[in-house]
Structures are given as C-alpha cells and as structure tokens.
Amino acid sequence: MSKRNMPGTVGTGLMAAVCLALSSSTAAESSSVPLRDIWSERTLADPVSPGDFQGRLELHELQSLMDAGEHLFNARFTTLDGVGRPMATQAIIPTKRKRASRSAFSRTAGMDANACASCHNVPLVGGAGDFTANVFVSEGFQHTDFDTTDPQFSNERNTNHLFGAGLVELLAREMTVELQTQRAQALQSARASGQATRVELTAKGVNFGRLDVYPDGRVATDHIDGVDQDLVIRPFSHKGVMTSLRQFTINALNHHHGLQAVERFGQRWTGEDDHDEDGFSDEIGPGEVSALVAWQATLPPPGRMIPTDERWQAAAASGEKHFEQTGCNTCHRTSLPLESLDFADPGTLDAAGTLRRGEGIDAIYPLALLEWAQRLPRDDSGRYLVPLFGDLKRHRIADQTLSALGNELLSQRFVERNVFMTSELWGIASTAPYGHRGDMTTLAEVIDAHGGEARSSRDAWASLNERQKSEMIAFLKTLVIQP
C-alpha cells in the first residue's frame, strides 16, 4: 500500500494529475482536463461512482477509494459544492429552520469548519483537535434555532481522533451479534422450558448486565448496563451514540459543512433534492460517503512507542504495572479480540437515514490486505487483538464530589449527563488536551477527575507516591499515533 499523504500534500489519482497539469507551462493549451477542473474552486467536481466499488474490493480498488476519501477529507469545501444550509438545521433528522441564519459560519448552529481536516489534525490528518476545534452538540437542533454557546442549549465536546476507527466499528459489530444472540437464545430457552430465564450479557469478556426473559416473550431490561436496550454497541462519539462511520460521516457533513448526503436528505426521505434550499441539489452522493468511510476505516491503529531513553523504558514498564494494579484496565482494557477484518459498507447495523445492506452499494473493504493489519498481534485462537485500551461500554464517570467529567447539562440520545463511553487510550500521548471538553491539559488532571464507577481506580491512583504516578504517566506517554 502506498504511504498516506502528510497534511498539506496533494492526494493521488485525478487530483495529482490535475496538479501535474498545473506544473506544465503549456497545461492550459495541451491538457485534456477541462480548464474549469484545473483552477475550479469547486471541490466535488469529480463524483465517485459507487458502482465502481462494489463487492469485495481488491487492494488496488480499495486504494483508489481510499485516495478519493483522503482528498475529500482534506478538501476545503466551498459554496460551489453546496456548503451552507440556510433553511435546514444541523439536526441528524432532516429539519427545516424557521428562518434563515444571518451568518452561514458560526461556532454554534451554523457551519463551523471548512474541511474535515480542520478539526481532525492532531498530530496529523485524521487525528484529534485542540480546544479551538470543539463542537457543540444538542438534540435541540431538531426543534429550535438558536445562536448561543450557553450550556443549557448545547454540550461542548473536544474532537476525537479517528485512527483505528475501522477496527473499533468491527469490534462493535461483533459484540452486538454476541449480545443479541444471547438474548435470542434466552428467549428460545424460556419458551421451550416454560420457565423464566436469566442471562448474563457478556461480549468479548465485557459484562453488560443481565436480562430476565419470560416464556411469553417478555424481556426485562432493567439491569442492562452500559448499552442501549436494543443491545447495539454504538462505539462513536464521547457518549457512544453513533453506530457507524457512515452514520458519523453523514452527520458531520451536514453538521459542520452544510453538505447534505442524498441518502438521508434527498428525495427518498425528504421528498426534495435541495432540502436546505441553498440552490444546490443532491450535494453528496453515496460514492463520496463511501470514499470518506473507506479512508477513515483504513486508518492504521495507534501504536506503542519504545523510548530510546532507558530510564523512560524502565519507568514505563513500572507504570504499566501500576495501571493494572490501580484497576484502570478494568475499563481501559489493553485489547479486545476480533474475528474478522472484513469491513462491510454499509454496515449490518446502519439504520434509516443511512444506506443499508442490500440497498444498492454493498462493498467489503478487506482490511487484512493493508500493511498495518498484518502486524496486528493474534491470540491462541487466531483472533486479531485490537490494542484499543477500551471496552466499548458506557460508564457513569462522575459523582457529586468529582463532577468535572460529567459537567454537561443536557442528555444526548437518552444517555444520562454523567454517563460516557470509555475513551480508548491508544494514541492518548499524541492527542492532548484531555477530557470530554478538552479543558484538561495533562494526563494527571484527567485521571484525578475520574469519579462514579471509576472512583476506586482514581482513589488508587491518588494513593500512589509521586514517583509511581510519574511512572504511570511514562507508560501512558508511550501510547502514540505514529506517522
């Protein structure tokens, strides 16, 4: 696989050909590329045909789709692409505004970025974001128009990195199958025996509570823990409310850029091809969404840096032991096992408003073909070990005396204010600042802020002496995103 372009460089394929034409003194006269394509301020002039990328892709096909996605992720979208949504809000469900906004770009309900890479760029494109790249999240955008950063109306969130995102989604899919299979088997057992059945919900060694199932088909969900009642693991966002990269991408295009995907905002669901009334119809086709998904899904996972300084090596080795002894690895699990690296797009769990399997563009991206995938460790059963330092489960992370990580005033998708998805720690050394709002500058600060279910681990950390704390930080500082 060819090396990814570093930030600021030009993508491959057609865009590289265009730039090559620009470098020629006779490009304007001799290039077969239309003049408008050479200097056009439109980014989306060359649509990606989903029909060219269906079925199980070969490496060269996957690379071509990745290149298109990389170009789109770095592209500075313009009004000629359809940027702007004068009569639509940033709500996930297509929603009309009551009145056109006075300013297209703002840090609240208007567009807030020119490119995906505007926010996802630390330490390189696809990474996290600084405090200045925070986003404002609120379910209220479906019902009202407003221009305020008042926390009564929106939750301010720091930008997560995307490295290893394809592996995270694959883990979530397999865990969902495990949980839903356990429910189905319990129902079958209860019906067959005529007796109530209790089942402990466990996926990849992570416990999600229990179900009480009855012969008449009733299912008591009161004791489900850390996952929605449908038992679907939604691994993306700080709250764990986004099912897939495809859903995340469609949401983000509308939310941050005012670019609306046909599969959610087009004729099928809204009855119109220009839902936001900006004069541009069918702004983002399924091919463009697929390209962006493919690029994100194939980003390599973060790794572990081996320090050249022998003192750091020794400190990190001790720090990893402290990490385990304090119980931090109870939630921040070193790795989770994965059966398959076949990434289906659309995914098996995508919902209405996002194209689903069987709706015309089914593809499989074989991540095993990629160079980084061949370096993933395996367990004794041959399963891939994904070193995410997480558990893909929601936890209560704040309490009355340690509330900094639960300082939001609004719930999101019925997830309580002080409940968040365990943050994966891979890459944490490369993605400061910390906390859901990005307002903590050091790892020690964010560890100190853990409350709720993490209180005992936080107290164990607090009981360490200064040298031991320093060693644990030395360990965490080896978890990096590598270029």
Coordinates of C-alpha atoms in Angstrom, one line a residue:
M1 CA 0.0 0.0 0.0
S2 CA 1.3 3.4 -0.8
K3 CA 2.2 5.8 2.0
R4 CA -0.6 8.2 3.1
N5 CA 0.0 11.8 2.2
M6 CA 1.1 14.0 5.1
P7 CA -1.0 17.1 6.0
G8 CA -0.9 19.7 3.3
T9 CA 0.2 17.4 0.5
V10 CA -1.9 16.7 -2.6
G11 CA -3.9 13.5 -2.9
T12 CA -3.2 10.8 -5.6
G13 CA -5.3 9.8 -8.6
L14 CA -7.1 12.5 -10.5
M15 CA -6.1 15.4 -8.2
A16 CA -2.4 14.5 -8.6
A17 CA -2.9 14.5 -12.4
V18 CA -4.6 17.9 -12.2
C19 CA -1.7 19.4 -10.2
L20 CA 0.8 17.9 -12.6
A21 CA -1.0 19.6 -15.4
L22 CA -0.7 22.9 -13.5
S23 CA 3.1 22.5 -13.3
S24 CA 3.3 22.3 -17.0
S25 CA 3.9 25.6 -18.8
T26 CA 1.6 24.5 -21.6
A27 CA -1.1 22.9 -19.4
A28 CA -3.8 25.4 -20.3
E29 CA -3.3 24.6 -24.0
S30 CA -2.4 20.9 -24.0
S31 CA -4.1 19.3 -21.0
S32 CA -7.1 17.1 -21.8
V33 CA -8.5 18.1 -18.4
P34 CA -11.2 20.8 -18.8
L35 CA -9.9 24.2 -17.8
R36 CA -12.6 24.6 -15.2
D37 CA -11.2 21.5 -13.5
I38 CA -7.7 22.9 -13.4
W39 CA -8.5 26.0 -11.4
S40 CA -12.1 25.4 -10.3
E41 CA -13.0 26.4 -6.8
R42 CA -15.4 23.5 -6.6
T43 CA -14.1 20.5 -4.7
L44 CA -16.8 18.0 -5.6
A45 CA -16.4 18.4 -9.4
D46 CA -15.5 14.7 -9.9
P47 CA -18.1 12.4 -8.4
V48 CA -17.2 9.0 -7.0
S49 CA -19.3 6.3 -8.7
P50 CA -20.4 3.7 -6.1
G51 CA -20.9 1.2 -8.9
D52 CA -17.1 1.1 -9.4
F53 CA -16.6 0.0 -5.8
Q54 CA -19.0 -2.9 -5.1
G55 CA -18.4 -6.4 -3.8
R56 CA -15.2 -7.5 -2.2
L57 CA -12.6 -5.0 -3.3
E58 CA -9.1 -5.9 -4.5
L59 CA -6.2 -3.9 -3.0
H60 CA -5.9 -1.6 -5.9
E61 CA -9.6 -0.9 -5.8
L62 CA -9.5 -0.2 -2.1
Q63 CA -6.5 2.0 -2.5
S64 CA -8.3 4.0 -5.2
L65 CA -11.3 4.5 -3.0
M66 CA -9.1 5.5 0.0
D67 CA -7.3 8.1 -2.2
A68 CA -10.7 9.6 -3.1
G69 CA -11.7 9.7 0.5
E70 CA -8.4 11.2 1.6
H71 CA -8.9 14.0 -1.0
L72 CA -12.4 14.7 0.3
F73 CA -11.3 14.6 4.0
N74 CA -8.6 17.3 3.3
A75 CA -10.7 19.3 0.8
R76 CA -11.7 22.8 1.7
F77 CA -15.4 22.7 0.7
T78 CA -16.8 25.8 -0.9
T79 CA -20.2 27.3 -1.7
L80 CA -19.8 25.9 -5.2
D81 CA -20.0 22.4 -3.6
G82 CA -23.2 23.3 -1.7
V83 CA -21.7 24.5 1.5
G84 CA -24.4 26.2 3.6
R85 CA -27.8 25.2 4.8
P86 CA -29.8 28.4 5.0
M87 CA -33.1 26.7 5.7
A88 CA -32.0 23.5 7.5
T89 CA -30.6 22.9 10.9
Q90 CA -27.6 20.7 11.8
A91 CA -30.0 18.1 13.3
I92 CA -29.4 14.5 12.4
I93 CA -33.0 14.1 11.4
P94 CA -33.7 16.4 8.4
T95 CA -35.2 19.5 9.9
K96 CA -36.1 22.8 8.4
R97 CA -35.1 26.1 10.1
K98 CA -37.8 28.6 11.0
R99 CA -35.8 31.4 9.4
A100 CA -32.6 31.6 7.5
S101 CA -29.5 32.3 9.6
R102 CA -27.8 35.7 9.4
S103 CA -24.4 34.2 9.2
A104 CA -23.5 31.0 7.4
F105 CA -20.5 30.3 9.6
S106 CA -20.6 30.4 13.4
R107 CA -19.4 28.3 16.3
T108 CA -22.9 27.3 17.3
A109 CA -25.7 26.2 15.0
G110 CA -24.0 27.3 11.8
M111 CA -21.2 25.7 9.8
D112 CA -18.0 25.6 11.8
A113 CA -15.4 24.1 9.6
N114 CA -14.2 24.3 6.0
A115 CA -12.7 20.8 5.9
C116 CA -12.9 17.5 7.9
A117 CA -9.2 18.0 8.5
S118 CA -9.8 21.4 10.0
C119 CA -10.7 19.7 13.3
H120 CA -9.1 16.2 12.9
N121 CA -5.5 17.1 12.6
V122 CA -3.5 16.4 15.8
P123 CA -0.9 15.1 15.4
L124 CA -1.7 14.6 11.7
V125 CA -4.8 14.4 9.5
G126 CA -7.3 12.0 10.9
G127 CA -6.2 12.9 14.4
A128 CA -7.8 14.8 17.3
G129 CA -8.4 18.6 17.8
D130 CA -7.3 21.3 20.1
F131 CA -9.8 23.2 22.3
T132 CA -10.4 25.6 19.5
A133 CA -11.8 22.7 17.4
N134 CA -14.6 21.9 20.0
V135 CA -18.0 21.2 18.6
F136 CA -21.4 22.0 20.1
V137 CA -23.8 19.0 20.4
S138 CA -27.5 19.2 21.2
E139 CA -30.6 17.2 20.4
G140 CA -32.4 20.6 20.5
F141 CA -31.3 21.5 16.9
Q142 CA -34.2 19.3 15.7
H143 CA -36.7 21.6 17.3
T144 CA -35.3 25.1 17.6
D145 CA -32.9 27.6 16.0
F146 CA -30.5 29.5 18.3
D147 CA -27.1 31.1 18.3
T148 CA -25.5 30.7 21.7
T149 CA -22.9 28.6 23.4
D150 CA -24.9 28.6 26.6
P151 CA -24.5 25.1 28.1
Q152 CA -28.3 25.0 28.7
F153 CA -28.7 24.6 25.0
S154 CA -25.6 22.6 23.8
N155 CA -22.8 20.3 25.1
E156 CA -19.3 21.4 24.1
R157 CA -17.1 18.4 23.1
N158 CA -13.5 18.0 22.1
T159 CA -12.6 16.3 18.8
N160 CA -11.7 12.6 18.9
H161 CA -9.1 11.0 16.7
L162 CA -10.1 8.5 14.0
F163 CA -7.1 6.2 13.9
G164 CA -8.1 2.6 14.2
A165 CA -11.8 3.6 13.7
G166 CA -12.4 0.7 11.3
L167 CA -11.3 -1.8 13.9
V168 CA -13.5 -0.2 16.5
E169 CA -16.5 -0.5 14.4
L170 CA -15.8 -4.1 13.6
L171 CA -15.4 -4.9 17.3
A172 CA -18.8 -3.2 17.9
R173 CA -20.5 -5.2 15.3
E174 CA -19.2 -8.5 16.6
M175 CA -20.1 -7.6 20.2
T176 CA -23.6 -6.6 19.1
V177 CA -24.0 -10.0 17.5
E178 CA -22.8 -11.7 20.7
L179 CA -25.3 -9.8 22.9
Q180 CA -28.3 -10.2 20.6
T181 CA -27.5 -13.9 20.2
Q182 CA -27.6 -14.3 23.9
R183 CA -31.0 -12.6 24.1
A184 CA -32.4 -14.8 21.3
Q185 CA -31.1 -18.0 22.9
A186 CA -32.6 -17.0 26.3
L187 CA -36.0 -16.4 24.7
Q188 CA -35.8 -19.7 22.9
S189 CA -34.9 -21.5 26.2
A190 CA -37.7 -19.8 28.2
R191 CA -40.3 -20.7 25.6
A192 CA -39.0 -24.3 25.5
S193 CA -38.9 -24.8 29.2
G194 CA -41.8 -22.7 30.2
Q195 CA -39.6 -21.1 32.9
A196 CA -38.2 -17.7 33.3
T197 CA -34.6 -17.5 32.2
R198 CA -31.8 -15.1 33.4
V199 CA -28.9 -14.4 31.1
E200 CA -25.7 -12.6 31.8
L201 CA -24.8 -10.3 28.9
T202 CA -21.1 -10.6 28.0
A203 CA -19.3 -9.7 24.8
K204 CA -15.6 -10.2 24.3
G205 CA -15.2 -10.5 28.1
V206 CA -17.0 -7.3 28.8
N207 CA -20.1 -7.5 31.0
F208 CA -23.2 -5.5 30.0
G209 CA -25.6 -6.5 32.8
R210 CA -28.3 -9.1 32.5
L211 CA -31.7 -9.9 31.1
D212 CA -34.7 -11.7 32.7
V213 CA -36.6 -13.4 29.9
Y214 CA -40.1 -15.0 30.3
P215 CA -41.9 -17.8 28.4
D216 CA -44.5 -15.3 27.0
G217 CA -41.7 -13.3 25.3
R218 CA -41.4 -10.5 27.8
V219 CA -37.9 -9.3 28.4
A220 CA -37.0 -7.3 31.5
T221 CA -34.2 -4.8 30.6
D222 CA -33.9 -3.0 33.9
H223 CA -30.4 -4.5 34.6
I224 CA -28.8 -3.8 31.2
D225 CA -25.6 -1.9 31.8
G226 CA -23.6 0.3 29.5
V227 CA -25.5 -0.3 26.3
D228 CA -28.9 0.6 24.8
Q229 CA -31.8 -1.8 25.3
D230 CA -31.6 -3.0 21.7
L231 CA -28.1 -4.3 22.6
V232 CA -26.5 -2.5 19.7
I233 CA -22.9 -1.2 20.6
R234 CA -22.6 2.3 19.3
P235 CA -18.9 3.0 19.5
F236 CA -18.5 6.5 18.2
S237 CA -18.7 9.9 20.0
H238 CA -17.9 10.6 23.6
K239 CA -21.4 9.4 24.6
G240 CA -21.3 6.2 22.4
V241 CA -24.4 7.1 20.4
M242 CA -23.1 6.7 16.8
T243 CA -23.4 3.3 15.2
S244 CA -21.1 3.5 12.3
L245 CA -18.5 5.6 10.4
R246 CA -21.1 6.0 7.7
Q247 CA -23.6 7.5 10.1
F248 CA -20.9 9.6 11.7
T249 CA -19.8 10.9 8.3
I250 CA -23.3 11.9 7.1
N251 CA -24.0 13.6 10.4
A252 CA -20.7 15.5 10.2
L253 CA -21.0 16.7 6.6
N254 CA -24.3 18.3 7.5
H255 CA -23.4 19.5 10.9
H256 CA -20.0 21.0 10.2
H257 CA -20.2 21.9 6.5
G258 CA -23.8 22.2 5.5
L259 CA -23.3 19.4 2.9
Q260 CA -26.2 17.1 2.8
A261 CA -26.0 13.4 1.8
V262 CA -28.6 12.2 -0.7
E263 CA -29.2 9.0 1.2
R264 CA -30.6 11.0 4.2
F265 CA -31.6 14.4 2.9
G266 CA -32.6 13.5 -0.7
Q267 CA -35.9 12.6 -2.3
R268 CA -36.2 9.2 -0.5
W269 CA -36.6 10.7 3.0
T270 CA -37.5 14.4 2.4
G271 CA -39.3 14.4 -0.9
E272 CA -36.9 17.1 -2.3
D273 CA -33.4 17.2 -3.8
D274 CA -32.5 20.6 -2.2
H275 CA -33.7 20.2 1.4
D276 CA -31.6 23.0 2.8
E277 CA -32.8 25.4 0.0
D278 CA -29.3 26.6 -0.9
G279 CA -29.7 26.2 -4.6
F280 CA -27.6 23.0 -4.9
S281 CA -29.3 19.7 -5.3
D282 CA -28.0 16.2 -4.3
E283 CA -24.8 17.6 -2.8
I284 CA -23.2 14.4 -1.5
G285 CA -23.7 11.1 -3.3
P286 CA -23.3 7.6 -1.8
G287 CA -20.0 7.3 -3.6
E288 CA -18.5 10.3 -1.8
V289 CA -19.8 9.0 1.6
S290 CA -18.3 5.5 0.8
A291 CA -14.9 7.1 -0.1
L292 CA -14.8 9.0 3.2
V293 CA -15.8 5.9 5.1
A294 CA -13.1 3.8 3.4
W295 CA -10.4 6.3 4.2
Q296 CA -11.4 6.5 7.9
A297 CA -11.9 2.7 8.2
T298 CA -8.4 2.0 6.9
L299 CA -6.6 4.5 9.1
P300 CA -3.9 2.4 11.0
P301 CA -4.4 1.9 14.7
P302 CA -2.2 3.9 17.1
G303 CA 0.8 2.0 18.5
R304 CA 3.2 1.8 21.4
M305 CA 6.4 3.8 21.2
I306 CA 9.6 2.2 22.6
P307 CA 11.5 5.1 24.2
T308 CA 15.2 5.4 23.4
D309 CA 15.9 6.6 26.9
E310 CA 16.5 3.6 29.1
R311 CA 15.1 5.5 32.2
W312 CA 11.9 6.1 30.3
Q313 CA 11.7 2.4 29.3
A314 CA 12.1 1.3 32.9
A315 CA 9.6 3.9 34.2
A316 CA 7.0 2.9 31.5
A317 CA 7.4 -0.8 32.4
S318 CA 6.7 0.0 36.1
G319 CA 3.9 2.4 35.1
E320 CA 2.1 -0.4 33.1
K321 CA 2.0 -2.4 36.3
H322 CA 0.6 0.5 38.3
F323 CA -2.0 0.9 35.5
E324 CA -3.1 -2.7 36.1
Q325 CA -2.8 -2.6 39.9
T326 CA -5.0 0.5 40.2
G327 CA -7.7 -1.2 38.2
C328 CA -7.6 1.3 35.3
N329 CA -7.5 -1.7 32.9
T330 CA -10.9 -2.8 34.2
C331 CA -12.5 -0.4 31.7
H332 CA -9.4 0.6 29.6
R333 CA -8.8 -3.0 28.5
T334 CA -5.5 -3.5 26.8
S335 CA -7.0 -5.3 23.9
L336 CA -10.2 -6.9 22.6
P337 CA -10.3 -9.9 20.2
L338 CA -11.6 -9.5 16.7
E339 CA -12.6 -12.4 14.5
S340 CA -12.7 -10.7 11.0
L341 CA -11.1 -7.8 9.3
D342 CA -13.7 -7.7 6.5
F343 CA -15.3 -4.2 6.8
A344 CA -18.7 -4.2 5.1
D345 CA -20.0 -0.8 4.0
P346 CA -22.8 0.0 4.6
G347 CA -22.6 -1.9 7.8
T348 CA -25.0 -4.5 9.1
L349 CA -26.3 -2.2 11.9
D350 CA -26.9 1.0 9.9
A351 CA -30.4 2.5 10.4
A352 CA -32.9 4.5 8.4
G353 CA -31.3 7.7 7.0
T354 CA -28.1 5.8 6.2
L355 CA -27.9 3.4 3.3
R356 CA -28.1 -0.2 4.5
R357 CA -27.0 -3.6 3.2
G358 CA -29.0 -4.6 0.1
E359 CA -29.8 -1.0 -1.0
G360 CA -27.5 -0.9 -4.0
I361 CA -23.9 -0.1 -3.0
D362 CA -22.8 -3.1 -0.9
A363 CA -19.0 -3.4 -0.6
I364 CA -16.4 -5.1 1.6
Y365 CA -13.1 -3.5 2.4
P366 CA -10.7 -6.3 3.3
L367 CA -8.5 -4.5 5.9
A368 CA -6.3 -7.6 6.1
L369 CA -4.8 -6.6 2.8
L370 CA -3.3 -3.5 4.4
E371 CA 0.3 -3.5 5.6
W372 CA -0.6 -2.4 9.2
A373 CA -3.2 -5.1 9.6
Q374 CA -0.5 -7.8 9.0
R375 CA 1.3 -6.5 12.1
L376 CA -1.7 -6.9 14.5
P377 CA -1.0 -9.5 17.2
R378 CA -3.1 -12.7 17.4
D379 CA -4.3 -14.8 20.3
D380 CA -4.1 -18.6 20.5
S381 CA -7.4 -18.9 18.6
G382 CA -6.1 -16.7 15.7
R383 CA -8.2 -13.7 16.5
Y384 CA -6.8 -10.3 16.0
L385 CA -6.0 -8.4 19.2
V386 CA -7.1 -4.8 18.9
P387 CA -5.0 -2.8 21.3
L388 CA -7.5 0.0 22.0
F389 CA -7.3 0.3 25.8
G390 CA -11.1 0.5 26.0
D391 CA -14.2 -1.7 26.4
L392 CA -16.8 -0.1 24.1
K393 CA -19.1 0.3 27.1
R394 CA -20.7 3.3 28.7
H395 CA -20.0 4.1 32.3
R396 CA -21.0 6.6 35.0
I397 CA -17.8 8.6 35.1
A398 CA -18.8 11.4 37.6
D399 CA -20.3 11.9 41.0
Q400 CA -21.2 14.7 43.4
T401 CA -17.6 15.3 44.5
L402 CA -15.9 14.6 41.2
S403 CA -18.1 16.1 38.6
A404 CA -15.7 17.6 36.1
L405 CA -16.2 14.8 33.6
G406 CA -19.9 14.9 33.9
N407 CA -20.3 18.7 33.6
E408 CA -22.8 18.7 30.7
L409 CA -26.4 20.0 31.3
L410 CA -28.1 18.1 28.5
S411 CA -28.5 14.4 28.0
Q412 CA -27.9 13.0 24.5
R413 CA -30.0 10.2 22.9
F414 CA -31.4 9.3 26.4
V415 CA -27.8 8.8 27.7
E416 CA -27.6 10.4 31.1
R417 CA -25.4 13.5 31.6
N418 CA -22.7 11.8 33.7
V419 CA -22.5 8.6 31.5
F420 CA -19.9 8.4 28.8
M421 CA -18.3 5.8 26.6
T422 CA -14.9 4.6 27.9
S423 CA -12.3 6.6 25.9
E424 CA -9.9 4.4 24.1
L425 CA -6.4 5.3 25.3
W426 CA -4.5 4.3 22.2
G427 CA -3.0 7.4 20.8
I428 CA -3.6 9.4 24.0
A429 CA 0.0 10.7 24.2
S430 CA -0.5 12.3 20.8
T431 CA -3.9 13.9 21.4
A432 CA -3.8 16.4 24.2
P433 CA -5.8 18.2 25.6
Y434 CA -8.0 15.8 27.6
G435 CA -11.5 15.4 29.0
H436 CA -14.7 15.5 27.0
R437 CA -14.4 19.2 26.7
G438 CA -10.7 19.3 26.1
D439 CA -10.2 21.6 29.0
M440 CA -7.6 19.5 30.9
T441 CA -4.0 20.0 29.8
T442 CA -2.3 17.0 31.5
L443 CA -3.0 13.3 31.9
A444 CA -2.7 13.6 35.6
E445 CA -5.6 16.1 35.6
V446 CA -7.9 13.9 33.7
I447 CA -7.1 10.9 35.9
D448 CA -7.7 13.0 39.0
A449 CA -11.2 13.9 37.6
H450 CA -12.5 10.3 37.4
G451 CA -15.5 9.7 39.6
G452 CA -18.5 7.4 39.6
E453 CA -17.7 3.9 38.6
A454 CA -14.0 4.9 38.1
R455 CA -13.8 6.3 41.7
S456 CA -12.0 3.3 43.2
S457 CA -9.4 3.4 40.4
R458 CA -8.9 7.1 40.8
D459 CA -8.5 6.8 44.5
A460 CA -5.9 4.0 44.0
W461 CA -4.1 6.4 41.6
A462 CA -4.3 9.2 44.2
S463 CA -2.7 6.8 46.8
L464 CA 0.4 6.3 44.6
N465 CA 3.5 8.2 45.6
E466 CA 4.8 10.8 43.2
R467 CA 7.4 8.5 41.6
Q468 CA 4.7 5.9 40.9
K469 CA 2.4 8.5 39.4
S470 CA 5.3 9.7 37.2
E471 CA 5.9 6.1 36.1
M472 CA 2.2 5.6 35.1
I473 CA 2.4 8.8 33.1
A474 CA 5.5 7.5 31.5
F475 CA 3.6 4.4 30.4
L476 CA 0.7 6.4 29.0
K477 CA 3.1 8.6 27.1
T478 CA 4.2 5.6 25.1
L479 CA 0.6 5.2 23.5
V480 CA 1.1 7.3 20.4
I481 CA -0.3 7.9 16.9
Q482 CA 2.6 7.2 14.6
P483 CA 3.1 8.8 11.2

